[in-house]
C-alpha positions as a Python dict, from the first residue, in 0.01 Angstrom:
ca = {
    (1, 'Q'): (0, 0, 0),
    (2, 'V'): (141, 335, -104),
    (3, 'Q'): (96, 584, 175),
    (4, 'L'): (243, 864, 382),
    (5, 'V'): (138, 929, 740),
    (6, 'E'): (248, 1249, 914),
    (7, 'S'): (231, 1313, 1289),
    (8, 'G'): (371, 1533, 1563),
    (9, 'G'): (205, 1865, 1495),
    (10, 'G'): (38, 2079, 1756),
    (11, 'L'): (3, 2420, 1913),
    (12, 'V'): (320, 2584, 2043),
    (13, 'Q'): (425, 2930, 2148),
    (14, 'A'): (671, 3131, 1943),
    (15, 'G'): (1025, 3021, 2022),
    (16, 'G'): (916, 2667, 2097),
    (17, 'S'): (998, 2339, 1927),
    (18, 'L'): (818, 2050, 1765),
    (19, 'R'): (934, 1728, 1602),
    (20, 'L'): (736, 1596, 1309),
    (21, 'S'): (746, 1237, 1194),
    (22, 'C'): (648, 1078, 865),
    (23, 'A'): (599, 707, 810),
    (24, 'A'): (630, 609, 446),
    (25, 'S'): (556, 283, 275),
    (26, 'G'): (864, 111, 138),
    (27, 'S'): (763, 174, -221),
    (28, 'I'): (782, 548, -156),
    (29, 'F'): (1084, 561, 72),
    (30, 'G'): (1328, 323, -90),
    (31, 'L'): (1645, 497, -202),
    (32, 'N'): (1461, 818, -285),
    (33, 'A'): (1504, 1166, -153),
    (34, 'M'): (1231, 1269, 88),
    (35, 'G'): (1106, 1613, 180),
    (36, 'W'): (881, 1815, 406),
    (37, 'Y'): (636, 2059, 255),
    (38, 'R'): (403, 2308, 417),
    (39, 'Q'): (90, 2491, 317),
    (40, 'A'): (-41, 2794, 500),
    (41, 'P'): (-401, 2910, 451),
    (42, 'G'): (-443, 3076, 115),
    (43, 'K'): (-91, 2992, 4),
    (44, 'Q'): (66, 2729, -216),
    (45, 'R'): (232, 2418, -81),
    (46, 'D'): (609, 2470, -68),
    (47, 'L'): (906, 2243, -6),
    (48, 'V'): (1089, 2351, 310),
    (49, 'A'): (1344, 2074, 358),
    (50, 'S'): (1470, 1769, 173),
    (51, 'I'): (1714, 1486, 236),
    (52, 'T'): (1871, 1236, -1),
    (53, 'S'): (1906, 866, 78),
    (54, 'S'): (2268, 933, 173),
    (55, 'G'): (2174, 1215, 411),
    (56, 'R'): (2248, 1526, 211),
    (57, 'T'): (2008, 1800, 316),
    (58, 'N'): (1870, 2118, 168),
    (59, 'Y'): (1652, 2387, 325),
    (60, 'A'): (1440, 2680, 224),
    (61, 'D'): (1589, 3012, 332),
    (62, 'S'): (1296, 3071, 564),
    (63, 'V'): (1378, 2769, 783),
    (64, 'R'): (1753, 2723, 741),
    (65, 'G'): (1926, 2721, 1078),
    (66, 'R'): (1602, 2648, 1266),
    (67, 'F'): (1474, 2324, 1111),
    (68, 'T'): (1660, 1995, 1076),
    (69, 'I'): (1547, 1711, 852),
    (70, 'S'): (1662, 1356, 916),
    (71, 'R'): (1567, 1004, 811),
    (72, 'D'): (1582, 649, 936),
    (73, 'N'): (1619, 425, 634),
    (74, 'A'): (1563, 109, 838),
    (75, 'K'): (1224, 232, 957),
    (76, 'N'): (1115, 418, 641),
    (77, 'R'): (1071, 734, 844),
    (78, 'V'): (1165, 1096, 792),
    (79, 'Y'): (1165, 1359, 1064),
    (80, 'L'): (1159, 1736, 1090),
    (81, 'Q'): (1294, 1895, 1406),
    (82, 'M'): (1162, 2250, 1424),
    (83, 'N'): (1320, 2493, 1669),
    (84, 'S'): (1275, 2864, 1731),
    (85, 'L'): (930, 2846, 1578),
    (86, 'K'): (767, 3163, 1451),
    (87, 'P'): (400, 3246, 1388),
    (88, 'E'): (476, 3243, 1015),
    (89, 'D'): (564, 2874, 1043),
    (90, 'T'): (195, 2803, 1103),
    (91, 'A'): (80, 2564, 831),
    (92, 'V'): (-17, 2208, 753),
    (93, 'Y'): (302, 2007, 708),
    (94, 'Y'): (328, 1717, 465),
    (95, 'C'): (603, 1479, 367),
    (96, 'N'): (653, 1352, 14),
    (97, 'R'): (909, 1240, -236),
    (98, 'P'): (1051, 1533, -434),
    (99, 'G'): (1092, 1469, -803),
    (100, 'P'): (1201, 1659, -1115),
    (101, 'Y'): (836, 1743, -1188),
    (102, 'G'): (730, 1796, -828),
    (103, 'P'): (617, 1567, -546),
    (104, 'S'): (571, 1218, -685),
    (105, 'A'): (369, 1026, -425),
    (106, 'P'): (6, 1051, -312),
    (107, 'W'): (-32, 1309, -38),
    (108, 'G'): (-104, 1206, 320),
    (109, 'Q'): (-336, 1392, 552),
    (110, 'G'): (-64, 1623, 684),
    (111, 'T'): (-16, 1748, 1038),
    (112, 'Q'): (-119, 2092, 1160),
    (113, 'V'): (142, 2317, 1320),
    (114, 'T'): (16, 2631, 1488),
    (115, 'V'): (257, 2881, 1641),
    (116, 'S'): (108, 3147, 1866),
    (117, 'S'): (271, 3483, 1922),
}
């Protein structure tokens, strides 16, 4: 079964931290790069962090230095440690498999992150 299941979101005050987790079916995870996306109300869904199968990471400017993406290849899981959260980080967060033409797996339900000021 091809699926992505995100968890770990919640309500946190500005400056706080959250750790998101994504469980991916083996057919999605494999040796592929994985990424975290987010979508705020009224905005498009954007890639904020990605990681290759070998652990090379890349971040959007808006989260670099505050967020850390990691993966556990044995468990088919990818994580997003979010520190120093800001109200503008409020969004639904999704994981997926980045591809040359965009995300290439069916979307999961996402996990809501709300940062209060």
